[in-house]
mmCIF file of C-alpha atoms in Angstrom:
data_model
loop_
_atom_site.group_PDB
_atom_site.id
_atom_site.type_symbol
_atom_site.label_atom_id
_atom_site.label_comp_id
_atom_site.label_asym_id
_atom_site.label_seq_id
_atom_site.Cartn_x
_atom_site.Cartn_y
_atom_site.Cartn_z
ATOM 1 C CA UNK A 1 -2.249 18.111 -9.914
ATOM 2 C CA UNK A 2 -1.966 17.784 -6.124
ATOM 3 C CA UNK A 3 -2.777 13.843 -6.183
ATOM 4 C CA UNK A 4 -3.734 12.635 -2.470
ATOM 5 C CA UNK A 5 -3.566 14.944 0.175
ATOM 6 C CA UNK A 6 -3.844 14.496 3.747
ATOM 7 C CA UNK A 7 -4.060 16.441 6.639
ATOM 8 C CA UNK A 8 -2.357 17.178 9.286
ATOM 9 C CA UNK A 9 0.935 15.268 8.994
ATOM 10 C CA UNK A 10 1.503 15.444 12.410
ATOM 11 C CA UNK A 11 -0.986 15.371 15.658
ATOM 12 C CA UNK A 12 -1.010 13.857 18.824
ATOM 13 C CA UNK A 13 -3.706 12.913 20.987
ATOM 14 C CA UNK A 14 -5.001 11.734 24.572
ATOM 15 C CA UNK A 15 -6.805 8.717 25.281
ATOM 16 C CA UNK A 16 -10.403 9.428 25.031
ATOM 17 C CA UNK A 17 -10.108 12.311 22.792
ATOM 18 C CA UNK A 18 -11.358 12.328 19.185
ATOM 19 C CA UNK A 19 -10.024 13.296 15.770
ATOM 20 C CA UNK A 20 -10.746 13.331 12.045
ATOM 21 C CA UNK A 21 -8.259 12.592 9.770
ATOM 22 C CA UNK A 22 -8.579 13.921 5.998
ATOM 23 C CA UNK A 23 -8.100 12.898 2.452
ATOM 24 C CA UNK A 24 -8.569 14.234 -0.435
ATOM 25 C CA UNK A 25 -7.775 13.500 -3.954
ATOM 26 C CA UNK A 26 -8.441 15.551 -7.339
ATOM 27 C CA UNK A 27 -8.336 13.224 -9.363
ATOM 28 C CA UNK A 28 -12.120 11.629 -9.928
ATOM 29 C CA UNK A 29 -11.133 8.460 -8.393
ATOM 30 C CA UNK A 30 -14.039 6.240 -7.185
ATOM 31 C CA UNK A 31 -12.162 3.569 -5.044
ATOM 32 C CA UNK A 32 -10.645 5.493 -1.739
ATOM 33 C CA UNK A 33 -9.307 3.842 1.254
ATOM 34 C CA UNK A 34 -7.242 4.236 4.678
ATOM 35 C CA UNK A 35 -4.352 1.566 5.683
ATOM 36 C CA UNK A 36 -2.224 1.694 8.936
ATOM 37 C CA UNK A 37 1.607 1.204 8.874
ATOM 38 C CA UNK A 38 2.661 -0.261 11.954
ATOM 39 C CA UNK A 39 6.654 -1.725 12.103
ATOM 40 C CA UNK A 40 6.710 -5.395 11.398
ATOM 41 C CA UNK A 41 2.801 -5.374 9.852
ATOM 42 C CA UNK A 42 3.087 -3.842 6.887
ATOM 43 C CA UNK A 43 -0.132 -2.033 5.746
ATOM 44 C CA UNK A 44 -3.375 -3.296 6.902
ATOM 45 C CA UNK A 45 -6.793 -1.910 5.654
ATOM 46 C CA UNK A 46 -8.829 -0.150 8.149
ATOM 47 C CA UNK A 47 -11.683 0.920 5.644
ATOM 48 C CA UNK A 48 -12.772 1.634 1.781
ATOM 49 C CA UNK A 49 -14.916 3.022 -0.392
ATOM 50 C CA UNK A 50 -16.126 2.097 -4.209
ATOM 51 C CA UNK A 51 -17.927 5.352 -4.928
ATOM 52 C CA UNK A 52 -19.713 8.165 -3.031
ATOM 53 C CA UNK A 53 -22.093 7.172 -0.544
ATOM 54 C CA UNK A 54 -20.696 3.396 -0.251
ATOM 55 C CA UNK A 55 -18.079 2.383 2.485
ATOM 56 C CA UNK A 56 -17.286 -1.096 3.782
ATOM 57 C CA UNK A 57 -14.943 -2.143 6.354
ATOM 58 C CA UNK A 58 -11.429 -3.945 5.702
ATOM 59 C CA UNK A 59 -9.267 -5.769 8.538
ATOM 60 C CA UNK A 60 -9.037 -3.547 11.350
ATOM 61 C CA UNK A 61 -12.531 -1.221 11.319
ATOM 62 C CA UNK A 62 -12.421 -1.031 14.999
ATOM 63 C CA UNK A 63 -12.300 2.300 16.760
ATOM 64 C CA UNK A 64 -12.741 4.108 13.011
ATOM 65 C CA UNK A 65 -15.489 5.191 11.205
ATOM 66 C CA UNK A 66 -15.747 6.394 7.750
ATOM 67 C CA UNK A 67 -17.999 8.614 5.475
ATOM 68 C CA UNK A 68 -17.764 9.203 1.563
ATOM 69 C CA UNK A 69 -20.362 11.919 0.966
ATOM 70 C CA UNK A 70 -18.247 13.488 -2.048
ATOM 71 C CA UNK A 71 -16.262 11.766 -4.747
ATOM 72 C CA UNK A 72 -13.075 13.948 -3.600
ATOM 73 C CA UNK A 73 -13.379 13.577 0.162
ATOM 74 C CA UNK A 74 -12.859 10.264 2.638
ATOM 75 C CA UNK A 75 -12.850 11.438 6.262
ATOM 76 C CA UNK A 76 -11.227 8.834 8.904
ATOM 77 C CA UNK A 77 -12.630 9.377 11.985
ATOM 78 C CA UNK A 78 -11.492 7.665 15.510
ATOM 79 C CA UNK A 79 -13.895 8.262 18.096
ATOM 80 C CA UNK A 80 -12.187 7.437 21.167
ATOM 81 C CA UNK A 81 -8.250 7.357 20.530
ATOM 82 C CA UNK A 82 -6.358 4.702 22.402
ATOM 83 C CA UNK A 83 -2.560 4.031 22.368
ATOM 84 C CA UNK A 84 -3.226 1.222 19.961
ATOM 85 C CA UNK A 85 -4.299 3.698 17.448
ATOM 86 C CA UNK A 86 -0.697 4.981 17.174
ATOM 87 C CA UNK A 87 0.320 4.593 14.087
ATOM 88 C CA UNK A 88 0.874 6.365 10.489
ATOM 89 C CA UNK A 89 -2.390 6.431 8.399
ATOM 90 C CA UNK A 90 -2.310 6.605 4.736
ATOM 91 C CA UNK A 91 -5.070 7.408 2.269
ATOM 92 C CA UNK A 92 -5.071 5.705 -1.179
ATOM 93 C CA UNK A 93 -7.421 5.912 -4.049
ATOM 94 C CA UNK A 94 -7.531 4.443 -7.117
ATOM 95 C CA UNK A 95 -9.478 5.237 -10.431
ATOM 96 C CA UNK A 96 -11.979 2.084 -10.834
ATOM 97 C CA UNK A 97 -12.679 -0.709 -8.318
ATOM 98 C CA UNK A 98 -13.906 -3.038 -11.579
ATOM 99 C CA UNK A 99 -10.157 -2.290 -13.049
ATOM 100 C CA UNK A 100 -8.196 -4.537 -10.889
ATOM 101 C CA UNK A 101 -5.041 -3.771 -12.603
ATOM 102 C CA UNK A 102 -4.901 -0.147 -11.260
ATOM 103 C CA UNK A 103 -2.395 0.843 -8.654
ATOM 104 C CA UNK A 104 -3.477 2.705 -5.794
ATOM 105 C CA UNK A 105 -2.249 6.459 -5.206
ATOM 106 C CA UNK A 106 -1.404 7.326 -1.915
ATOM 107 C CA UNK A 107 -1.049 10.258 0.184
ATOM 108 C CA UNK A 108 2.179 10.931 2.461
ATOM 109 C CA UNK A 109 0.186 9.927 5.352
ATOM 110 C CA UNK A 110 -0.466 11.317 8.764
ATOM 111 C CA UNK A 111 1.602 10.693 12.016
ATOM 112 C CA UNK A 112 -0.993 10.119 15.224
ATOM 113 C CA UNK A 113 0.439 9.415 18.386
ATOM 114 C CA UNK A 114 -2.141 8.440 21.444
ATOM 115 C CA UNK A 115 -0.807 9.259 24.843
ATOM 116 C CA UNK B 1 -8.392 -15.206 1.026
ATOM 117 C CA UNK B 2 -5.809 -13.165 -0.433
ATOM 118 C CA UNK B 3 -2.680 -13.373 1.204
ATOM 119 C CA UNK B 4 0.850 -12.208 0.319
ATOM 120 C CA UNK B 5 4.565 -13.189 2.431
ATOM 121 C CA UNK B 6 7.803 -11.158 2.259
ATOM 122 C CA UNK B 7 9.999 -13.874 3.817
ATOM 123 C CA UNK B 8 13.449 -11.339 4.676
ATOM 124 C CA UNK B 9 12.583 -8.239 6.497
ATOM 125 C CA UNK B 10 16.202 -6.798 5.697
ATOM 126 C CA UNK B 11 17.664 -7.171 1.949
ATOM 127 C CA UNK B 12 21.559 -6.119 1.970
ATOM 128 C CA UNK B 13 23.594 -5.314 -1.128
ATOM 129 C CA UNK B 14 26.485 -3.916 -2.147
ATOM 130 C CA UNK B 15 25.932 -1.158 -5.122
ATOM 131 C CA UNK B 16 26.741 -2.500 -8.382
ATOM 132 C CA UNK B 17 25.467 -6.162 -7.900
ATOM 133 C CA UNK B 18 21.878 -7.237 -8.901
ATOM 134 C CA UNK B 19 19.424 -7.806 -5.972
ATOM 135 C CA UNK B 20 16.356 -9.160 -5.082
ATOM 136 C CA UNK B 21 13.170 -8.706 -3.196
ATOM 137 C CA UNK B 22 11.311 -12.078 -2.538
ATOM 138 C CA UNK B 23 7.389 -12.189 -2.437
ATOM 139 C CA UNK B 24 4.982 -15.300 -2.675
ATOM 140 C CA UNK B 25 1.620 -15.382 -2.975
ATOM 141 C CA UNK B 26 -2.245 -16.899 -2.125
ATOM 142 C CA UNK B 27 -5.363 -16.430 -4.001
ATOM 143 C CA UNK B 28 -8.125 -18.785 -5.643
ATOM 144 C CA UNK B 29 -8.402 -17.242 -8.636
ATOM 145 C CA UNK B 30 -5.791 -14.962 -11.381
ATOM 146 C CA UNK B 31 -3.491 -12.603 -9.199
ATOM 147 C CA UNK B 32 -2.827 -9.323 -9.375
ATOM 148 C CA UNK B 33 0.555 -8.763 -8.431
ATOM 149 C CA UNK B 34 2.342 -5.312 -7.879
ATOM 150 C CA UNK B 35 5.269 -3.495 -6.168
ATOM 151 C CA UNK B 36 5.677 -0.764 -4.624
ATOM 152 C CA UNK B 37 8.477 1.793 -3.221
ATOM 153 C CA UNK B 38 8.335 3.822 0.144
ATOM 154 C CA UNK B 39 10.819 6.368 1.064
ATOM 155 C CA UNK B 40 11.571 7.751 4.588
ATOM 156 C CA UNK B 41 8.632 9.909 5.569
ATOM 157 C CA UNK B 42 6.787 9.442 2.578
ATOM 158 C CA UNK B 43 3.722 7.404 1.337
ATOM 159 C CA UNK B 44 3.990 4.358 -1.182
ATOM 160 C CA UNK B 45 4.736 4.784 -4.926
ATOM 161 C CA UNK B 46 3.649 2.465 -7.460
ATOM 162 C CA UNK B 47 6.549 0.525 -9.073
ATOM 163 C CA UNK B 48 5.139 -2.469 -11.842
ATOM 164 C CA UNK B 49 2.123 -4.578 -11.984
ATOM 165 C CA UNK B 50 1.536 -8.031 -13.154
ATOM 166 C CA UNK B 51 -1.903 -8.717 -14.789
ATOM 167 C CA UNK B 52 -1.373 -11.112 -17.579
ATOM 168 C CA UNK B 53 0.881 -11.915 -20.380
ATOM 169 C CA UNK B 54 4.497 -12.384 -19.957
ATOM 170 C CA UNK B 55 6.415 -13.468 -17.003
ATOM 171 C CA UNK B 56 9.118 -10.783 -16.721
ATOM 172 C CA UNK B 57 7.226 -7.264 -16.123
ATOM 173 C CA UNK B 58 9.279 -4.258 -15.963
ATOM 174 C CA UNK B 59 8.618 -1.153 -14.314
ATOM 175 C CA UNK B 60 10.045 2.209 -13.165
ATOM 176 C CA UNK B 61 13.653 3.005 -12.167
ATOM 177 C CA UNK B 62 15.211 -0.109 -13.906
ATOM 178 C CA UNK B 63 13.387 -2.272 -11.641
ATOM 179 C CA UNK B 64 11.727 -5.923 -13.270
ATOM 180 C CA UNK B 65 10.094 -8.425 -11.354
ATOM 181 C CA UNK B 66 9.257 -11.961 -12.351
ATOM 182 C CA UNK B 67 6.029 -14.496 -12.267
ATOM 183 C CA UNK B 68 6.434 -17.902 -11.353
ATOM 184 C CA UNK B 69 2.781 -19.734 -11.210
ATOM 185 C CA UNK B 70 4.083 -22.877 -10.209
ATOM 186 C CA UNK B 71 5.900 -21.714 -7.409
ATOM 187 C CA UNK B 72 3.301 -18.751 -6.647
ATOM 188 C CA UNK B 73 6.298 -15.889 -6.562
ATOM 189 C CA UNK B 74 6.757 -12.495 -8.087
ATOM 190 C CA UNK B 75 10.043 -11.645 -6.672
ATOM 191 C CA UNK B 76 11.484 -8.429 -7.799
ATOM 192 C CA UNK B 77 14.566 -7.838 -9.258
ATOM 193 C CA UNK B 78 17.477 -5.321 -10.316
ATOM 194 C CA UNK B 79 20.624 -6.059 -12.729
ATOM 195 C CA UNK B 80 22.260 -3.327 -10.800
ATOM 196 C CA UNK B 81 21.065 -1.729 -7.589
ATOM 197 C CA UNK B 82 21.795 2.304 -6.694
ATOM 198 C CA UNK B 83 22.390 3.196 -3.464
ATOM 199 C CA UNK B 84 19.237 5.406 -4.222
ATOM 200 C CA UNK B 85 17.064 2.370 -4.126
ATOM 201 C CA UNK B 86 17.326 2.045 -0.349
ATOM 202 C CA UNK B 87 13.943 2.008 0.962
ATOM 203 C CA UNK B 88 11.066 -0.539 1.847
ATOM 204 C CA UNK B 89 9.892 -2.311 -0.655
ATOM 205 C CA UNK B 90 5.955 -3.947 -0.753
ATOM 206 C CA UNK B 91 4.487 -6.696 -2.461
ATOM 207 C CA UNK B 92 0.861 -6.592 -3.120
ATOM 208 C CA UNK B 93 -1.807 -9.019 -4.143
ATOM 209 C CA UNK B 94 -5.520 -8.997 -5.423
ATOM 210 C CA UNK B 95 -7.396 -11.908 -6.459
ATOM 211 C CA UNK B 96 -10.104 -10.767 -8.967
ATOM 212 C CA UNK B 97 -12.892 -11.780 -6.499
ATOM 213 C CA UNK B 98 -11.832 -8.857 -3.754
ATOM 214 C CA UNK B 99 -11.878 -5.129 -4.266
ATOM 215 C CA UNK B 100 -9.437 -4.647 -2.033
ATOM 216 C CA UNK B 101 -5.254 -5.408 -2.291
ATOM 217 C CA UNK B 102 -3.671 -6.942 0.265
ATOM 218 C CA UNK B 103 0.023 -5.828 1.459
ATOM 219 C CA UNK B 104 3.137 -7.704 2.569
ATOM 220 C CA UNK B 105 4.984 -6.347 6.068
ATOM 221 C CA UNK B 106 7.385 -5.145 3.745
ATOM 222 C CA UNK B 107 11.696 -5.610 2.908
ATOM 223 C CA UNK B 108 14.475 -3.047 3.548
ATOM 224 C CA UNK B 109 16.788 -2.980 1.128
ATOM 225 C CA UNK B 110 19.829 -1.448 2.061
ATOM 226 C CA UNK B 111 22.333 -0.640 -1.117
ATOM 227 C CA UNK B 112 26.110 -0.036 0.469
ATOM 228 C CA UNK B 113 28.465 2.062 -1.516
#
């Protein structure tokens, strides 16, 4: 059971350029999500999802977009990186958004550096 | 609005003694309170939950953390802390209105041998 798995772990990027950062979990989850880890900030949501087909934004949606089209897969896409963006990304998911007593599972994040 | 504090960035103890992790909390309605455990280079893992019941929840590696409503805290707690448990430590919160949980910036405990 791999869990939540996200790819790369590493990558860096120049302003302007654009990226996709993946998740993937096997574990049937409905509720998915992205935070950024930034020192001193703790973990602030960028974007979620309840189910396939549904995403909403969370506190910092700007510069990322999002797609659920499968129940496994939640894409993070930045479309025009900027040395704000730096920061480690981690997927979570989580089996029910109507069980608010279940703890998210997250993946081991991703590293993105914006020159 | 949900909203959760971690009031020391840095938690120091010597291995042996008990320690703990402060966290307060703000919602309108019931909270849901967790922890949970990051090590270097890794993501989070979940440690306990508090949904209802009693007071004193315990979770994994020894760990326990206690409810206060009056004072809105769930500060976690160890009777004897492992130099192993270095790492940074996160208090969560969801108020049964939101979908979403809502993260601290996070303690460092550092266990000296």
């Amino acid at each position: 059971n791999a869990g939540v798995t996200q790819t790369p772990k590493f990558q860096v990027l120049k302003t302007g350029q654009s990226m996709t950062l993946q998740c993937a979990q096997d574990m049937n989850h409905e509720y998915m999500s992205w935070y950024r880890q930034d020192p001193g900030m703790g973990l602030r949501l960028i974007h979620y999802s309840v189910g396939a087909g549904i995403t909403d934004q969370g506190e910092v949606p700007n510069g990322y977009n999002v797609s659920r089209s499968t129940t496994e897969d939640f894409p993070l896409r930045l479309l025009s990186a900027a040395p704000s963006q730096t920061s480690v990304y981690f997927c979570a998911s989580s089996p029910d958004t109507r069980s608010y007593n279940s703890p998210l599972h997250f993946g081991n994040g991703t590293r993105l550096t914006v020159t | 609005a949900q909203s959760v504090a971690q009031p020391e960035d840095q938690v120091n103890v010597a291995e042996g003694n008990p320690l703990t992790v402060k966290c307060t909390y703000s919602v309108s309605g019931n909270p849901y309170l967790f922890w949970y455990v990051q090590y270097p280079n890794r993501g989070l893992q979940f440690l306990l939950k508090y949904i209802t019941g009693d007071n004193l929840v315990k979770g994994s590696y020894g760990f326990e953390a206690e409810f206060n409503k009056s004072q809105t805290s769930f500060h976690l707690k160890k009777p004897s802390a492992l130099v192993s448990d270095s790492a940074l430590y996160f208090c969560a919160v969801r108020d049964k209105g939101y979908s979403t949980l809502t993260f601290g910036k996070g303690t460092m405990l550092l266990v000296s041998p």
